[in-house]
Amino acid sequence: MGRILCGVDPGLGVTGYAVVRAESGRLELIDAGALRTDESLELPDRLCQLDDDFASVLRDHRPEVVAVEDLYSHYKHPRTSILMGHARGVILCTAAKLHVKVTPYPATRVKKYLTGNGHASKDQIQRAVARTLGLAAPPEPPDVADALALALCCAGGE
């Protein structure tokens, strides 16, 4: 049956998610997509919407682990980091409520695992994910590629 793993790239507007099965060194893409919150809603309602949507993903696929990117802050965009932190907190809480283990990964570790370069670009990550999974085209939007990268890193035991 293999291990079912879920990678998540949290964001308030768009949260990328990916579910893979890892079995005997093989990786199978089960599901991937983007959870989008309604920008017309207030922050608490958007967070509730993210919770509901992510809980559905977890209930549908029942992963054994959720791999999520560590929180980081770029000094030029502190507001983005704060909003990402809200979304990441919801992801962690939702997983905990559904008794799914969470494993955090620094972005540089995931990038290095997939490309050999801890500072790889979004485009390099998208191409590496497509190559690894044998996809016809790089995943879009980049949030989905990042979620897939997290799931692949987790599957690889990194």
CSV table of N, CA and C in Angstrom, one decimal:
chain,number,residue,atom,x,y,z
A,1,MET,N,0.8,-1.2,0.0
A,1,MET,CA,0.0,0.0,0.0
A,1,MET,C,0.9,1.3,0.0
A,2,GLY,N,2.0,1.2,0.7
A,2,GLY,CA,2.9,2.4,0.7
A,2,GLY,C,2.5,3.5,1.7
A,3,ARG,N,3.3,4.4,1.8
A,3,ARG,CA,3.0,5.6,2.7
A,3,ARG,C,2.4,6.7,1.9
A,4,ILE,N,1.4,7.3,2.5
A,4,ILE,CA,0.7,8.4,1.9
A,4,ILE,C,1.2,9.7,2.6
A,5,LEU,N,1.8,10.6,1.8
A,5,LEU,CA,2.4,11.8,2.4
A,5,LEU,C,1.7,13.0,1.7
A,6,CYS,N,1.6,14.1,2.5
A,6,CYS,CA,1.0,15.3,2.0
A,6,CYS,C,2.0,16.5,2.2
A,7,GLY,N,2.3,17.2,1.1
A,7,GLY,CA,3.1,18.4,1.2
A,7,GLY,C,2.2,19.6,1.1
A,8,VAL,N,2.6,20.6,1.9
A,8,VAL,CA,1.8,21.9,1.9
A,8,VAL,C,2.7,23.1,1.8
A,9,ASP,N,2.3,24.0,0.9
A,9,ASP,CA,3.0,25.3,0.8
A,9,ASP,C,2.0,26.3,1.2
A,10,PRO,N,2.0,26.7,2.5
A,10,PRO,CA,0.9,27.6,3.0
A,10,PRO,C,1.0,29.0,2.6
A,11,GLY,N,-0.2,29.6,2.3
A,11,GLY,CA,-0.3,31.0,2.0
A,11,GLY,C,-1.7,31.4,2.2
A,12,LEU,N,-2.0,32.6,2.5
A,12,LEU,CA,-3.3,33.0,2.8
A,12,LEU,C,-4.2,33.1,1.5
A,13,GLY,N,-3.7,33.6,0.4
A,13,GLY,CA,-4.5,33.6,-0.8
A,13,GLY,C,-4.5,32.3,-1.5
A,14,VAL,N,-3.3,31.6,-1.6
A,14,VAL,CA,-3.2,30.3,-2.3
A,14,VAL,C,-2.3,29.4,-1.4
A,15,THR,N,-2.9,28.3,-1.1
A,15,THR,CA,-2.1,27.2,-0.4
A,15,THR,C,-2.0,26.0,-1.3
A,16,GLY,N,-0.8,25.7,-1.7
A,16,GLY,CA,-0.5,24.5,-2.6
A,16,GLY,C,-0.5,23.3,-1.7
A,17,TYR,N,-1.1,22.2,-2.2
A,17,TYR,CA,-1.0,20.9,-1.5
A,17,TYR,C,-0.7,19.8,-2.5
A,18,ALA,N,-0.2,18.8,-2.1
A,18,ALA,CA,0.2,17.6,-2.9
A,18,ALA,C,0.1,16.4,-2.1
A,19,VAL,N,-0.5,15.3,-2.6
A,19,VAL,CA,-0.5,14.0,-1.9
A,19,VAL,C,0.2,13.0,-2.8
A,20,VAL,N,1.1,12.3,-2.3
A,20,VAL,CA,1.9,11.3,-3.0
A,20,VAL,C,1.9,10.0,-2.2
A,21,ARG,N,2.1,8.9,-2.9
A,21,ARG,CA,2.2,7.6,-2.3
A,21,ARG,C,3.7,7.2,-2.6
A,22,ALA,N,4.4,6.8,-1.5
A,22,ALA,CA,5.8,6.3,-1.6
A,22,ALA,C,5.8,4.8,-1.3
A,23,GLU,N,6.2,4.1,-2.3
A,23,GLU,CA,6.3,2.6,-2.1
A,23,GLU,C,7.4,2.0,-2.8
A,24,SER,N,8.3,1.3,-2.0
A,24,SER,CA,9.4,0.6,-2.6
A,24,SER,C,10.2,1.4,-3.6
A,25,GLY,N,10.5,2.7,-3.1
A,25,GLY,CA,11.3,3.6,-3.9
A,25,GLY,C,10.6,4.2,-5.1
A,26,ARG,N,9.3,3.9,-5.3
A,26,ARG,CA,8.5,4.5,-6.3
A,26,ARG,C,7.7,5.6,-5.7
A,27,LEU,N,7.4,6.6,-6.5
A,27,LEU,CA,6.5,7.7,-6.1
A,27,LEU,C,5.4,7.8,-7.1
A,28,GLU,N,4.2,8.0,-6.5
A,28,GLU,CA,3.0,8.1,-7.3
A,28,GLU,C,2.2,9.4,-6.9
A,29,LEU,N,1.9,10.2,-7.8
A,29,LEU,CA,1.1,11.4,-7.5
A,29,LEU,C,-0.3,11.0,-7.4
A,30,ILE,N,-0.9,11.3,-6.3
A,30,ILE,CA,-2.3,11.0,-6.0
A,30,ILE,C,-3.2,12.2,-6.3
A,31,ASP,N,-2.8,13.3,-5.8
A,31,ASP,CA,-3.6,14.5,-5.9
A,31,ASP,C,-2.8,15.7,-5.7
A,32,ALA,N,-3.1,16.8,-6.3
A,32,ALA,CA,-2.4,18.1,-6.1
A,32,ALA,C,-3.3,19.2,-6.5
A,33,GLY,N,-3.1,20.3,-5.9
A,33,GLY,CA,-3.9,21.5,-6.3
A,33,GLY,C,-3.7,22.7,-5.4
A,34,ALA,N,-4.5,23.7,-5.6
A,34,ALA,CA,-4.4,24.9,-4.8
A,34,ALA,C,-5.7,25.2,-4.1
A,35,LEU,N,-5.6,25.5,-2.8
A,35,LEU,CA,-6.7,25.9,-2.0
A,35,LEU,C,-6.7,27.4,-2.0
A,36,ARG,N,-7.8,28.1,-2.4
A,36,ARG,CA,-7.8,29.5,-2.5
A,36,ARG,C,-8.9,30.1,-1.6
A,37,THR,N,-8.5,31.1,-0.8
A,37,THR,CA,-9.5,31.8,0.0
A,37,THR,C,-10.1,33.0,-0.7
A,38,ASP,N,-11.3,33.3,-0.2
A,38,ASP,CA,-12.0,34.4,-0.8
A,38,ASP,C,-11.5,35.7,-0.3
A,39,GLU,N,-10.9,36.5,-1.2
A,39,GLU,CA,-10.2,37.8,-0.8
A,39,GLU,C,-11.2,38.8,-0.2
A,40,SER,N,-12.5,38.6,-0.5
A,40,SER,CA,-13.5,39.6,0.0
A,40,SER,C,-13.8,39.3,1.4
A,41,LEU,N,-13.4,38.2,2.0
A,41,LEU,CA,-13.7,37.9,3.4
A,41,LEU,C,-12.7,38.5,4.3
A,42,GLU,N,-13.1,38.7,5.6
A,42,GLU,CA,-12.2,39.1,6.6
A,42,GLU,C,-11.2,38.0,7.0
A,43,LEU,N,-10.1,38.4,7.5
A,43,LEU,CA,-9.0,37.4,7.9
A,43,LEU,C,-9.6,36.2,8.6
A,44,PRO,N,-10.3,36.3,9.7
A,44,PRO,CA,-10.8,35.1,10.4
A,44,PRO,C,-11.6,34.2,9.6
A,45,ASP,N,-12.4,34.7,8.7
A,45,ASP,CA,-13.2,33.9,7.8
A,45,ASP,C,-12.4,33.2,6.8
A,46,ARG,N,-11.4,33.9,6.3
A,46,ARG,CA,-10.5,33.2,5.3
A,46,ARG,C,-9.7,32.1,6.0
A,47,LEU,N,-9.3,32.3,7.2
A,47,LEU,CA,-8.6,31.2,7.9
A,47,LEU,C,-9.5,30.0,8.1
A,48,CYS,N,-10.8,30.3,8.5
A,48,CYS,CA,-11.8,29.2,8.6
A,48,CYS,C,-12.0,28.5,7.3
A,49,GLN,N,-12.0,29.2,6.2
A,49,GLN,CA,-12.2,28.6,4.9
A,49,GLN,C,-11.0,27.7,4.6
A,50,LEU,N,-9.8,28.1,4.9
A,50,LEU,CA,-8.6,27.3,4.7
A,50,LEU,C,-8.7,26.1,5.5
A,51,ASP,N,-9.1,26.2,6.8
A,51,ASP,CA,-9.2,25.1,7.7
A,51,ASP,C,-10.2,24.0,7.1
A,52,ASP,N,-11.3,24.5,6.6
A,52,ASP,CA,-12.3,23.6,6.1
A,52,ASP,C,-11.8,22.8,4.8
A,53,ASP,N,-11.2,23.6,3.9
A,53,ASP,CA,-10.7,23.0,2.7
A,53,ASP,C,-9.6,22.1,2.9
A,54,PHE,N,-8.6,22.4,3.8
A,54,PHE,CA,-7.5,21.5,4.1
A,54,PHE,C,-8.0,20.3,4.8
A,55,ALA,N,-8.9,20.4,5.7
A,55,ALA,CA,-9.5,19.2,6.4
A,55,ALA,C,-10.1,18.3,5.4
A,56,SER,N,-10.7,18.8,4.4
A,56,SER,CA,-11.3,17.9,3.4
A,56,SER,C,-10.2,17.1,2.6
A,57,VAL,N,-9.1,17.8,2.3
A,57,VAL,CA,-8.0,17.1,1.7
A,57,VAL,C,-7.5,15.9,2.6
A,58,LEU,N,-7.3,16.3,3.9
A,58,LEU,CA,-6.8,15.2,4.8
A,58,LEU,C,-7.8,14.1,5.0
A,59,ARG,N,-9.0,14.4,5.1
A,59,ARG,CA,-10.0,13.3,5.2
A,59,ARG,C,-10.1,12.5,4.0
A,60,ASP,N,-10.0,13.1,2.8
A,60,ASP,CA,-10.1,12.3,1.6
A,60,ASP,C,-8.9,11.4,1.4
A,61,HIS,N,-7.7,11.8,1.8
A,61,HIS,CA,-6.5,11.0,1.4
A,61,HIS,C,-5.9,10.3,2.6
A,62,ARG,N,-6.2,10.8,3.8
A,62,ARG,CA,-5.6,10.2,5.1
A,62,ARG,C,-4.1,10.0,5.0
A,63,PRO,N,-3.4,11.1,4.8
A,63,PRO,CA,-1.9,10.9,4.8
A,63,PRO,C,-1.4,10.6,6.2
A,64,GLU,N,-0.2,10.0,6.3
A,64,GLU,CA,0.4,9.6,7.6
A,64,GLU,C,1.2,10.8,8.0
A,65,VAL,N,1.7,11.7,7.1
A,65,VAL,CA,2.5,12.8,7.5
A,65,VAL,C,2.1,14.0,6.6
A,66,VAL,N,2.2,15.2,7.2
A,66,VAL,CA,2.0,16.4,6.4
A,66,VAL,C,3.4,17.1,6.5
A,67,ALA,N,4.0,17.3,5.3
A,67,ALA,CA,5.3,18.1,5.3
A,67,ALA,C,5.0,19.5,4.9
A,68,VAL,N,5.4,20.4,5.8
A,68,VAL,CA,5.1,21.8,5.6
A,68,VAL,C,6.4,22.6,5.7
A,69,GLU,N,6.5,23.7,4.9
A,69,GLU,CA,7.6,24.6,4.9
A,69,GLU,C,7.8,25.3,6.2
A,70,ASP,N,9.0,25.4,6.7
A,70,ASP,CA,9.3,26.2,7.9
A,70,ASP,C,8.9,27.7,7.6
A,71,LEU,N,8.6,28.4,8.6
A,71,LEU,CA,8.3,29.8,8.4
A,71,LEU,C,9.6,30.6,8.3
A,72,TYR,N,9.6,31.5,7.3
A,72,TYR,CA,10.8,32.3,7.2
A,72,TYR,C,10.3,33.7,6.9
A,73,SER,N,11.1,34.7,7.1
A,73,SER,CA,10.7,36.1,6.9
A,73,SER,C,11.8,36.8,6.0
A,74,HIS,N,11.3,37.5,5.0
A,74,HIS,CA,12.1,38.3,4.2
A,74,HIS,C,12.0,39.7,4.7
A,75,TYR,N,13.1,40.4,5.0
A,75,TYR,CA,13.0,41.7,5.6
A,75,TYR,C,12.3,42.7,4.7
A,76,LYS,N,12.2,42.5,3.4
A,76,LYS,CA,11.5,43.4,2.5
A,76,LYS,C,10.0,43.2,2.5
A,77,HIS,N,9.5,42.1,3.0
A,77,HIS,CA,8.1,41.7,2.9
A,77,HIS,C,7.6,41.2,4.2
A,78,PRO,N,7.7,41.9,5.3
A,78,PRO,CA,7.2,41.3,6.6
A,78,PRO,C,5.8,41.0,6.7
A,79,ARG,N,4.9,41.8,6.0
A,79,ARG,CA,3.5,41.5,6.0
A,79,ARG,C,3.2,40.1,5.4
A,80,THR,N,3.9,39.8,4.3
A,80,THR,CA,3.7,38.5,3.6
A,80,THR,C,4.0,37.4,4.6
A,81,SER,N,5.1,37.5,5.4
A,81,SER,CA,5.5,36.5,6.3
A,81,SER,C,4.4,36.3,7.4
A,82,ILE,N,3.9,37.4,7.8
A,82,ILE,CA,2.8,37.4,8.9
A,82,ILE,C,1.6,36.6,8.4
A,83,LEU,N,1.2,37.0,7.1
A,83,LEU,CA,0.0,36.3,6.6
A,83,LEU,C,0.3,34.8,6.3
A,84,MET,N,1.5,34.5,5.9
A,84,MET,CA,1.9,33.1,5.7
A,84,MET,C,1.9,32.4,7.1
A,85,GLY,N,2.3,33.1,8.1
A,85,GLY,CA,2.3,32.5,9.4
A,85,GLY,C,0.9,32.1,9.9
A,86,HIS,N,-0.1,33.0,9.6
A,86,HIS,CA,-1.5,32.7,9.9
A,86,HIS,C,-1.9,31.4,9.2
A,87,ALA,N,-1.6,31.4,7.9
A,87,ALA,CA,-2.0,30.2,7.1
A,87,ALA,C,-1.3,28.9,7.6
A,88,ARG,N,-0.1,29.1,7.9
A,88,ARG,CA,0.7,27.9,8.4
A,88,ARG,C,0.2,27.4,9.7
A,89,GLY,N,-0.2,28.3,10.6
A,89,GLY,CA,-0.8,28.0,11.9
A,89,GLY,C,-2.1,27.2,11.7
A,90,VAL,N,-2.9,27.6,10.7
A,90,VAL,CA,-4.1,26.9,10.4
A,90,VAL,C,-3.8,25.5,9.9
A,91,ILE,N,-2.8,25.3,9.0
A,91,ILE,CA,-2.4,24.0,8.5
A,91,ILE,C,-2.0,23.1,9.7
A,92,LEU,N,-1.2,23.6,10.6
A,92,LEU,CA,-0.7,22.8,11.7
A,92,LEU,C,-1.8,22.4,12.6
A,93,CYS,N,-2.7,23.4,12.9
A,93,CYS,CA,-3.9,23.1,13.8
A,93,CYS,C,-4.8,22.0,13.1
A,94,THR,N,-5.1,22.2,11.9
A,94,THR,CA,-6.0,21.3,11.2
A,94,THR,C,-5.4,19.9,11.2
A,95,ALA,N,-4.1,19.7,10.9
A,95,ALA,CA,-3.5,18.4,10.9
A,95,ALA,C,-3.5,17.8,12.4
A,96,ALA,N,-3.3,18.7,13.4
A,96,ALA,CA,-3.3,18.2,14.7
A,96,ALA,C,-4.7,17.7,15.1
A,97,LYS,N,-5.7,18.5,14.7
A,97,LYS,CA,-7.1,18.1,15.1
A,97,LYS,C,-7.4,16.7,14.4
A,98,LEU,N,-6.9,16.4,13.3
A,98,LEU,CA,-7.2,15.2,12.6
A,98,LEU,C,-6.1,14.1,12.9
A,99,HIS,N,-5.2,14.4,13.8
A,99,HIS,CA,-4.2,13.4,14.3
A,99,HIS,C,-3.2,13.0,13.2
A,100,VAL,N,-2.8,14.0,12.4
A,100,VAL,CA,-1.8,13.7,11.3
A,100,VAL,C,-0.5,14.4,11.8
A,101,LYS,N,0.5,13.6,11.8
A,101,LYS,CA,1.9,14.1,12.1
A,101,LYS,C,2.3,15.2,11.2
A,102,VAL,N,3.0,16.2,11.7
A,102,VAL,CA,3.5,17.3,10.9
A,102,VAL,C,5.0,17.3,10.9
A,103,THR,N,5.7,17.4,9.8
A,103,THR,CA,7.1,17.5,9.7
A,103,THR,C,7.5,18.7,9.0
A,104,PRO,N,8.2,19.7,9.7
A,104,PRO,CA,8.6,20.9,9.0
A,104,PRO,C,9.9,20.7,8.3
A,105,TYR,N,10.0,21.5,7.2
A,105,TYR,CA,11.3,21.5,6.4
A,105,TYR,C,11.6,22.9,6.0
A,106,PRO,N,12.9,23.2,6.2
A,106,PRO,CA,13.4,24.5,5.7
A,106,PRO,C,13.4,24.5,4.1
A,107,ALA,N,13.0,25.6,3.5
A,107,ALA,CA,12.9,25.7,2.1
A,107,ALA,C,14.3,25.4,1.4
A,108,THR,N,15.4,25.8,2.0
A,108,THR,CA,16.7,25.5,1.4
A,108,THR,C,17.0,24.0,1.4
A,109,ARG,N,16.5,23.3,2.4
A,109,ARG,CA,16.7,21.8,2.4
A,109,ARG,C,15.9,21.1,1.3
A,110,VAL,N,14.7,21.5,1.1
A,110,VAL,CA,13.9,21.0,0.1
A,110,VAL,C,14.5,21.2,-1.3
A,111,LYS,N,14.9,22.5,-1.5
A,111,LYS,CA,15.5,22.9,-2.8
A,111,LYS,C,16.7,22.1,-3.1
A,112,LYS,N,17.6,21.9,-2.1
A,112,LYS,CA,18.8,21.2,-2.2
A,112,LYS,C,18.5,19.7,-2.5
A,113,TYR,N,17.6,19.1,-1.9
A,113,TYR,CA,17.2,17.7,-2.1
A,113,TYR,C,16.8,17.5,-3.6
A,114,LEU,N,16.0,18.4,-4.1
A,114,LEU,CA,15.5,18.2,-5.5
A,114,LEU,C,16.4,18.6,-6.6
A,115,THR,N,17.2,19.7,-6.3
A,115,THR,CA,18.0,20.2,-7.4
A,115,THR,C,19.5,20.2,-7.1
A,116,GLY,N,19.9,20.0,-5.9
A,116,GLY,CA,21.3,20.0,-5.5
A,116,GLY,C,21.7,21.5,-5.1
A,117,ASN,N,20.8,22.4,-5.2
A,117,ASN,CA,21.1,23.8,-5.0
A,117,ASN,C,20.0,24.3,-4.0
A,118,GLY,N,20.5,24.7,-2.8
A,118,GLY,CA,19.6,25.2,-1.7
A,118,GLY,C,18.9,26.5,-2.0
A,119,HIS,N,19.4,27.2,-3.1
A,119,HIS,CA,18.8,28.5,-3.5
A,119,HIS,C,18.2,28.4,-4.9
A,120,ALA,N,17.7,27.3,-5.3
A,120,ALA,CA,17.1,27.1,-6.6
A,120,ALA,C,15.9,28.0,-6.8
A,121,SER,N,15.7,28.4,-8.0
A,121,SER,CA,14.6,29.3,-8.4
A,121,SER,C,13.3,28.5,-8.4
A,122,LYS,N,12.2,29.2,-8.4
A,122,LYS,CA,10.8,28.6,-8.6
A,122,LYS,C,10.8,27.7,-9.8
A,123,ASP,N,11.3,28.3,-10.9
A,123,ASP,CA,11.3,27.6,-12.2
A,123,ASP,C,12.1,26.2,-12.1
A,124,GLN,N,13.3,26.3,-11.4
A,124,GLN,CA,14.1,25.1,-11.3
A,124,GLN,C,13.3,24.0,-10.5
A,125,ILE,N,12.6,24.4,-9.4
A,125,ILE,CA,11.9,23.5,-8.6
A,125,ILE,C,10.7,22.9,-9.4
A,126,GLN,N,10.0,23.7,-10.2
A,126,GLN,CA,8.9,23.2,-11.0
A,126,GLN,C,9.4,22.2,-12.0
A,127,ARG,N,10.6,22.4,-12.6
A,127,ARG,CA,11.1,21.5,-13.6
A,127,ARG,C,11.6,20.2,-12.9
A,128,ALA,N,12.2,20.3,-11.7
A,128,ALA,CA,12.7,19.2,-11.0
A,128,ALA,C,11.6,18.3,-10.6
A,129,VAL,N,10.5,18.9,-10.1
A,129,VAL,CA,9.3,18.1,-9.7
A,129,VAL,C,8.7,17.4,-10.9
A,130,ALA,N,8.6,18.1,-12.0
A,130,ALA,CA,8.0,17.5,-13.2
A,130,ALA,C,8.9,16.3,-13.7
A,131,ARG,N,10.2,16.5,-13.6
A,131,ARG,CA,11.1,15.4,-14.0
A,131,ARG,C,11.0,14.2,-13.1
A,132,THR,N,11.0,14.5,-11.8
A,132,THR,CA,10.9,13.4,-10.8
A,132,THR,C,9.7,12.6,-10.9
A,133,LEU,N,8.6,13.2,-11.1
A,133,LEU,CA,7.3,12.5,-11.2
A,133,LEU,C,6.9,12.1,-12.6
A,134,GLY,N,7.7,12.5,-13.6
A,134,GLY,CA,7.4,12.1,-15.0
A,134,GLY,C,6.2,12.9,-15.5
A,135,LEU,N,6.0,14.1,-15.1
A,135,LEU,CA,4.9,14.9,-15.6
A,135,LEU,C,5.2,15.5,-16.9
A,136,ALA,N,4.2,15.7,-17.7
A,136,ALA,CA,4.3,16.3,-19.1
A,136,ALA,C,4.7,17.7,-19.0
A,137,ALA,N,4.3,18.4,-18.0
A,137,ALA,CA,4.6,19.9,-17.9
A,137,ALA,C,4.9,20.2,-16.4
A,138,PRO,N,5.6,21.2,-16.1
A,138,PRO,CA,5.8,21.7,-14.7
A,138,PRO,C,4.5,22.0,-14.1
A,139,PRO,N,4.3,21.7,-12.8
A,139,PRO,CA,3.1,22.0,-12.1
A,139,PRO,C,2.8,23.5,-11.9
A,140,GLU,N,1.6,23.9,-12.1
A,140,GLU,CA,1.2,25.3,-11.9
A,140,GLU,C,0.0,25.3,-10.9
A,141,PRO,N,-0.1,26.4,-10.1
A,141,PRO,CA,0.8,27.4,-10.0
A,141,PRO,C,2.1,27.0,-9.2
A,142,PRO,N,3.1,27.8,-9.0
A,142,PRO,CA,4.3,27.4,-8.3
A,142,PRO,C,4.0,26.9,-6.9
A,143,ASP,N,2.9,27.3,-6.3
A,143,ASP,CA,2.6,26.8,-4.9
A,143,ASP,C,2.4,25.3,-4.9
A,144,VAL,N,1.8,24.8,-6.0
A,144,VAL,CA,1.6,23.4,-6.1
A,144,VAL,C,2.9,22.6,-6.3
A,145,ALA,N,3.8,23.2,-7.1
A,145,ALA,CA,5.1,22.6,-7.3
A,145,ALA,C,5.9,22.6,-6.0
A,146,ASP,N,5.8,23.7,-5.2
A,146,ASP,CA,6.4,23.7,-3.9
A,146,ASP,C,5.9,22.7,-2.9
A,147,ALA,N,4.6,22.5,-3.0
A,147,ALA,CA,3.9,21.4,-2.1
A,147,ALA,C,4.4,20.0,-2.6
A,148,LEU,N,4.5,19.8,-3.9
A,148,LEU,CA,5.0,18.6,-4.4
A,148,LEU,C,6.5,18.4,-4.0
A,149,ALA,N,7.2,19.4,-4.0
A,149,ALA,CA,8.7,19.3,-3.6
A,149,ALA,C,8.7,18.9,-2.1
A,150,LEU,N,7.9,19.5,-1.3
A,150,LEU,CA,7.9,19.1,0.1
A,150,LEU,C,7.5,17.6,0.3
A,151,ALA,N,6.5,17.2,-0.4
A,151,ALA,CA,6.1,15.8,-0.3
A,151,ALA,C,7.2,14.9,-0.8
A,152,LEU,N,7.9,15.2,-1.9
A,152,LEU,CA,9.0,14.4,-2.4
A,152,LEU,C,10.1,14.3,-1.4
A,153,CYS,N,10.5,15.5,-0.8
A,153,CYS,CA,11.5,15.5,0.2
A,153,CYS,C,11.2,14.6,1.3
A,154,CYS,N,10.0,14.7,1.8
A,154,CYS,CA,9.5,13.8,2.9
A,154,CYS,C,9.6,12.4,2.5
A,155,ALA,N,9.2,12.1,1.3
A,155,ALA,CA,9.2,10.7,0.8
A,155,ALA,C,10.6,10.1,0.7
A,156,GLY,N,11.5,11.0,0.4
A,156,GLY,CA,12.9,10.6,0.2
A,156,GLY,C,13.6,10.5,1.6
A,157,GLY,N,13.0,10.7,2.7
A,157,GLY,CA,13.6,10.6,4.0
A,157,GLY,C,14.5,11.7,4.4
A,158,GLU,N,14.4,12.8,3.7
A,158,GLU,CA,15.2,14.0,4.0
A,158,GLU,C,14.8,14.6,5.2
